[in-house]
PDB file of C-alpha atoms in Angstrom:
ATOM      1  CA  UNK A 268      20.555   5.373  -4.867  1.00 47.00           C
ATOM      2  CA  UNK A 269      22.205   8.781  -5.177  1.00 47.00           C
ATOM      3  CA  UNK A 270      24.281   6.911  -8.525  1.00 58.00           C
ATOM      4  CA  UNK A 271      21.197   6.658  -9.708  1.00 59.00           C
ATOM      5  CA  UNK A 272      19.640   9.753  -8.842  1.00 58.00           C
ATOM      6  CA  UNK A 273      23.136  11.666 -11.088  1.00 60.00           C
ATOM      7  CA  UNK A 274      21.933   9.383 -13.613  1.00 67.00           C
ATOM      8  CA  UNK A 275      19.115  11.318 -14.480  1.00 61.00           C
ATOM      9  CA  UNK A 276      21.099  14.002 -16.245  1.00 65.00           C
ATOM     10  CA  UNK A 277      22.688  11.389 -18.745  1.00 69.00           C
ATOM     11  CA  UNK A 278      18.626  10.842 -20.161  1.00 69.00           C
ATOM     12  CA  UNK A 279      18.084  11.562 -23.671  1.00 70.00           C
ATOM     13  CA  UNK A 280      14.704  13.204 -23.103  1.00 71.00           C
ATOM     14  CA  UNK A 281      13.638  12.720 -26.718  1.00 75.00           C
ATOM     15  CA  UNK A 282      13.871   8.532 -26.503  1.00 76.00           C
ATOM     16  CA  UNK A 283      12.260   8.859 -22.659  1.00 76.00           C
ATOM     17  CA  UNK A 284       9.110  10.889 -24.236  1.00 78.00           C
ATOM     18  CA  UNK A 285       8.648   7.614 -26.555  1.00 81.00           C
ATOM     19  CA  UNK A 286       9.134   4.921 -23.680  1.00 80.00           C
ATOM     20  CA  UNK A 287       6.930   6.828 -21.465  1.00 80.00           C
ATOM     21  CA  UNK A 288       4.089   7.338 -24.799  1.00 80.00           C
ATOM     22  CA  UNK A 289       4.352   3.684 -24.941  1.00 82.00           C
ATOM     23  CA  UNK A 290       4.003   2.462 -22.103  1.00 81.00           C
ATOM     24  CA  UNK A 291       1.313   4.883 -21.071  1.00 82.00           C
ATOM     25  CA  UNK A 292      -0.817   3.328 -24.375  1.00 83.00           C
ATOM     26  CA  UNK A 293      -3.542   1.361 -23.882  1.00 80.00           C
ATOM     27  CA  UNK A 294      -6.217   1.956 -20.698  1.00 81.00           C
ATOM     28  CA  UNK A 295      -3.660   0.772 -17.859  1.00 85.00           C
ATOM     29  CA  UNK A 296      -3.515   4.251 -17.229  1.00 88.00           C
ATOM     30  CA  UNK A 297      -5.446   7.593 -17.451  1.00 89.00           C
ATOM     31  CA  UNK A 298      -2.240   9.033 -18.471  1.00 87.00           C
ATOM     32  CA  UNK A 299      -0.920   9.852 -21.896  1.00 86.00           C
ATOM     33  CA  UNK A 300       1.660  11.596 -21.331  1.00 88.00           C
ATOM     34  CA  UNK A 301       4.681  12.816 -18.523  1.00 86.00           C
ATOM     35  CA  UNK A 302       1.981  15.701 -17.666  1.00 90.00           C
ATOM     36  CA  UNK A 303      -0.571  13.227 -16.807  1.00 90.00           C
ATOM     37  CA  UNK A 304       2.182  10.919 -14.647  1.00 91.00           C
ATOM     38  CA  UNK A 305       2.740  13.934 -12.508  1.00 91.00           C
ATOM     39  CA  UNK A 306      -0.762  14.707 -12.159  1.00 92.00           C
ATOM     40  CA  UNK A 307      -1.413  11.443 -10.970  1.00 92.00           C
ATOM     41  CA  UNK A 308       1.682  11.661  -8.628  1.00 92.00           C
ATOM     42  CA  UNK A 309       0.718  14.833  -7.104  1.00 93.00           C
ATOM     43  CA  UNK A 310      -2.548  13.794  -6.802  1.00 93.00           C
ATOM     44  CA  UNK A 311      -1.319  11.069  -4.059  1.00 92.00           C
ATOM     45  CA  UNK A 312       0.834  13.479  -2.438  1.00 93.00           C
ATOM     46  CA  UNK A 313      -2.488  16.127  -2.239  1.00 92.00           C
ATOM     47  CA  UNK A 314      -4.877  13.279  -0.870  1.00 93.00           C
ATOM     48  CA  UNK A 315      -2.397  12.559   2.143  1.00 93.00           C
ATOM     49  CA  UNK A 316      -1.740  16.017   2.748  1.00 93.00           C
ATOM     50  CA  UNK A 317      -5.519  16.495   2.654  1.00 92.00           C
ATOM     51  CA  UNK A 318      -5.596  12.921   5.281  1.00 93.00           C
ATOM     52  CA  UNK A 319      -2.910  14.438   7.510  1.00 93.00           C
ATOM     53  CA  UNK A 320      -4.599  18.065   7.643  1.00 92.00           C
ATOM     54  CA  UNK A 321      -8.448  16.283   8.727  1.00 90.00           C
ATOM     55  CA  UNK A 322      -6.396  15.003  11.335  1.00 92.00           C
ATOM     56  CA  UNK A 323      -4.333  17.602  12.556  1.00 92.00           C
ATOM     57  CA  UNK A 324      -7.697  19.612  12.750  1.00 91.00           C
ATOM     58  CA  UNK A 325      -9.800  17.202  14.645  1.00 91.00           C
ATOM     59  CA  UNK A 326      -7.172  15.030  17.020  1.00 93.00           C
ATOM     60  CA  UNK A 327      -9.655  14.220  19.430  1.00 94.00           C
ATOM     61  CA  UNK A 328     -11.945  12.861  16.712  1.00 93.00           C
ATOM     62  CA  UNK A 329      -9.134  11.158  14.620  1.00 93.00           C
ATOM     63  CA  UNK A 330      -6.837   9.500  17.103  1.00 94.00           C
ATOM     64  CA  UNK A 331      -4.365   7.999  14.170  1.00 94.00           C
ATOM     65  CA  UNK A 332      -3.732   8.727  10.374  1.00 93.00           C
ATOM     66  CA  UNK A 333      -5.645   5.675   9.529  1.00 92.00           C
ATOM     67  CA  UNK A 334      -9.171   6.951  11.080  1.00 93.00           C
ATOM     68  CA  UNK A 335      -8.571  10.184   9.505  1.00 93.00           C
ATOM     69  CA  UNK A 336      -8.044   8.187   5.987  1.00 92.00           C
ATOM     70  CA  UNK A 337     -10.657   6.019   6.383  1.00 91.00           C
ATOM     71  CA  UNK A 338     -13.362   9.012   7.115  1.00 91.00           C
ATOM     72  CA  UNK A 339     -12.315  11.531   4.670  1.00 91.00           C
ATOM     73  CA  UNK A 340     -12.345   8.389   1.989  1.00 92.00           C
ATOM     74  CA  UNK A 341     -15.657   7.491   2.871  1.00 91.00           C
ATOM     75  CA  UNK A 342     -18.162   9.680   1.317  1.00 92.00           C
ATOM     76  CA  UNK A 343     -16.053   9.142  -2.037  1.00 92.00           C
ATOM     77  CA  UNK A 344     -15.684   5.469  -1.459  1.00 90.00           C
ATOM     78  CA  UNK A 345     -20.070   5.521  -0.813  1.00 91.00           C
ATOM     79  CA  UNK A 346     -19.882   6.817  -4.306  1.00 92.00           C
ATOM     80  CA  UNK A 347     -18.082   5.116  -5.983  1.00 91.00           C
ATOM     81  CA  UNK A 348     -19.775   1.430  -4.912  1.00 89.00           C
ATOM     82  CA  UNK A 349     -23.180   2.785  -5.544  1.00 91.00           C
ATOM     83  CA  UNK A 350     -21.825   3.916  -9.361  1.00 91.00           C
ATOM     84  CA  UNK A 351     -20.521   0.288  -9.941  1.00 88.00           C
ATOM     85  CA  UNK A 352     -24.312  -1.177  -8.715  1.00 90.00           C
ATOM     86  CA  UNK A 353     -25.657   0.708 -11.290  1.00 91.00           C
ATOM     87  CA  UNK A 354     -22.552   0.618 -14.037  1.00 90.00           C
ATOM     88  CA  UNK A 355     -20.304  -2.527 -13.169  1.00 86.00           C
ATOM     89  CA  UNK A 356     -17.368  -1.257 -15.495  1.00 86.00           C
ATOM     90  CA  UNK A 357     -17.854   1.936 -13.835  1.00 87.00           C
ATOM     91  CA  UNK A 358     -13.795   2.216 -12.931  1.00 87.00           C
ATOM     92  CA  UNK A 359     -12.449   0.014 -15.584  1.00 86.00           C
ATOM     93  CA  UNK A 360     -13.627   3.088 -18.076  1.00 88.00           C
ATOM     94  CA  UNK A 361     -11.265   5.143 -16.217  1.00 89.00           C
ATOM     95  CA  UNK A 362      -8.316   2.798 -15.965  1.00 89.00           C
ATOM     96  CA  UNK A 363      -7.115  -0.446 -15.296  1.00 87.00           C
ATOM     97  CA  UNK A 364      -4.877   1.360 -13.116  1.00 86.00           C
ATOM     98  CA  UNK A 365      -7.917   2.521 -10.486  1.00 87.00           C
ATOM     99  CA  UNK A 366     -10.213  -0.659 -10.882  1.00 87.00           C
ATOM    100  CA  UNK A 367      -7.476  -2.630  -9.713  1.00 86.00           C
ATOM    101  CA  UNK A 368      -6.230  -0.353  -7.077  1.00 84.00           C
ATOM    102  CA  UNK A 369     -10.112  -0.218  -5.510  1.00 85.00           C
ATOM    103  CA  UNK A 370     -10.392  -4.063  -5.947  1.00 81.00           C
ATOM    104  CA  UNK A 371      -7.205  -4.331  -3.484  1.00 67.00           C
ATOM    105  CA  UNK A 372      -8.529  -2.866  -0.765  1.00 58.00           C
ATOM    106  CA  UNK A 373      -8.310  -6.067   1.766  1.00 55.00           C
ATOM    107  CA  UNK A 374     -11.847  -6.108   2.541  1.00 49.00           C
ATOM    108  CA  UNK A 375     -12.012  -1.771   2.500  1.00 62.00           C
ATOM    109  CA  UNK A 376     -12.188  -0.525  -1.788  1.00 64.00           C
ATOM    110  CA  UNK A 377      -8.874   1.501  -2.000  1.00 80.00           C
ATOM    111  CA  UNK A 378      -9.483   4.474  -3.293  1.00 89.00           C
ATOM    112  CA  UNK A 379      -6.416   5.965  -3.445  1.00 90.00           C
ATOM    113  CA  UNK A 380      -5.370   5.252  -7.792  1.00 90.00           C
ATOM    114  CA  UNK A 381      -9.083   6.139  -7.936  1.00 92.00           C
ATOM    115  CA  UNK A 382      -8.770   9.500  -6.756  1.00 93.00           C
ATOM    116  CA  UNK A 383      -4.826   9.824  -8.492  1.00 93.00           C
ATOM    117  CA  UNK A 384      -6.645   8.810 -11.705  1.00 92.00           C
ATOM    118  CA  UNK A 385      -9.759  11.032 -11.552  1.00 93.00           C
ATOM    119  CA  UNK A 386      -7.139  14.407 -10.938  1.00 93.00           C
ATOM    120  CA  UNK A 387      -5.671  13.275 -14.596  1.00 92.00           C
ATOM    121  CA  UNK A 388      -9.117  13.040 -16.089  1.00 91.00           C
ATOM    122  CA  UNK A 389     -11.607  15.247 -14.344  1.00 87.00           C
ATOM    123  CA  UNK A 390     -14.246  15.076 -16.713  1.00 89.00           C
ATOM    124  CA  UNK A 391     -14.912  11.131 -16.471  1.00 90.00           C
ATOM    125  CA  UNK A 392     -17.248  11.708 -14.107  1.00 93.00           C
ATOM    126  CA  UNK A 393     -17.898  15.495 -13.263  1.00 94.00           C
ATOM    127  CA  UNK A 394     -19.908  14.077  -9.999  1.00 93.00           C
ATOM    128  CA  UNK A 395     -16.755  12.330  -8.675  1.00 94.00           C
ATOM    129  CA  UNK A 396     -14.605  14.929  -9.590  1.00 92.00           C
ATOM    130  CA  UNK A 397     -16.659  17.340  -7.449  1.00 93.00           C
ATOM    131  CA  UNK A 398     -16.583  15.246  -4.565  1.00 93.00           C
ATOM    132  CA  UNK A 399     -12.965  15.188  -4.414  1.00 93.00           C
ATOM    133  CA  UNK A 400     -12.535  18.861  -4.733  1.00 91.00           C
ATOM    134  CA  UNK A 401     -14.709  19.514  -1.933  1.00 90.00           C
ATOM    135  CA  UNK A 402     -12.922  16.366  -0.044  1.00 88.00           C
ATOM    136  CA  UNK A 403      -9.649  18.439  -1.057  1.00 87.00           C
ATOM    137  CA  UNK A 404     -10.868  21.901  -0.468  1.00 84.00           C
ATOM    138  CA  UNK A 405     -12.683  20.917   2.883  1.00 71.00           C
ATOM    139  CA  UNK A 406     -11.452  18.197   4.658  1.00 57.00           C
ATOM    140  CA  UNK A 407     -13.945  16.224   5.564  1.00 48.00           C
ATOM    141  CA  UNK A 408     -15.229  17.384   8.637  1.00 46.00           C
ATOM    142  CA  UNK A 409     -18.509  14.516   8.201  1.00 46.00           C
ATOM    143  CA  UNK A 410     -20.218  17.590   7.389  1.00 43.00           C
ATOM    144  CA  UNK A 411     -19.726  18.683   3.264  1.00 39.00           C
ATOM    145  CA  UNK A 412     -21.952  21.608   3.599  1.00 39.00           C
ATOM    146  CA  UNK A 413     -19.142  23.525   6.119  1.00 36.00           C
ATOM    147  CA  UNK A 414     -16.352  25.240   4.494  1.00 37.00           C
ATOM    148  CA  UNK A 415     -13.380  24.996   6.492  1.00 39.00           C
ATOM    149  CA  UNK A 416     -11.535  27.759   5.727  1.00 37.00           C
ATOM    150  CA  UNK A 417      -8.297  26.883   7.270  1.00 41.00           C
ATOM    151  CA  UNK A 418      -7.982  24.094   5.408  1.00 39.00           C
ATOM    152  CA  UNK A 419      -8.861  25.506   1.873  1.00 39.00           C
ATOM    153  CA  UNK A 420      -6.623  24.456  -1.214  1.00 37.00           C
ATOM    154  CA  UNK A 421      -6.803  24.387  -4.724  1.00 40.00           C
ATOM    155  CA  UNK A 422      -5.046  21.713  -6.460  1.00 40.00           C
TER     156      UNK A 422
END
């Protein structure tokens, strides 16, 4: 592991930009580019921090990580399946990448590529995009009229 980590300073960053530009073609992906890839990355890292911070706030209420997840993903999940009653290719507009990741949700939609994709492109769908700033910003506290001030961030 650490070989490969060293390894990192023999890349040619000219012939990575082109292997990342083509793999990154095509809808797979909301990325385009290395700026979108650590969007998207970041954008994991925020929504767990955002998970772990509900929780930390509200013990009592959220007796595990996974009830903290599954309640602060709700009210975006909610949106998202009444979107695809109305628009079926709702997510597959946005990537491959997020369709897929909701449709593996064993049994629960995963939202998680959703929300990493959505960060990359905000504009897709402004309504979305709100809801997971707030989600962000707030925490979800079941209650998205509350600001939680403790818990405000910007990403």
């Amino acid at each position: 592991m650490l070989e490969s980590i060293k390894d990192v300073t023999k890349i040619d960053p000219q012939t990575e930009k082109e292997r990342l530009e083509k793999r990154l073609k095509g809808n797979y992906f909301a990325a385009n580019d290395a700026k979108g890839v650590i969007v998207h990355e970041l954008a994991h890292k925020a929504h767990w921090d955002a998970v772990k911070r509900s929780q930390q706030q509200s013990p009592k209420r959220y007796t595990s990580i996974e009830k903290a997840k599954e309640a602060f993903d709700e009210p975006i999940r909610k949106y998202i399946k009444t979107q695809i009653v109305y628009n079926p290719g709702h997510l597959s507009k946005l990537s491959e990448d997020a369709l897929i990741g909701y449709g593996n949700g064993n049994g629960k939609q995963a939202i998680n590529e959703v929300i990493a994709e959505m960060m990359v492109v905000p504009t897709y769908d402004k309504e979305l995009s709100d809801l997971i700033e707030r989600s962000f910003n707030n925490g979800y506290d079941g209650d998205y009229g509350r600001t939680n001030p403790s818990s405000k961030r910007s990403f």
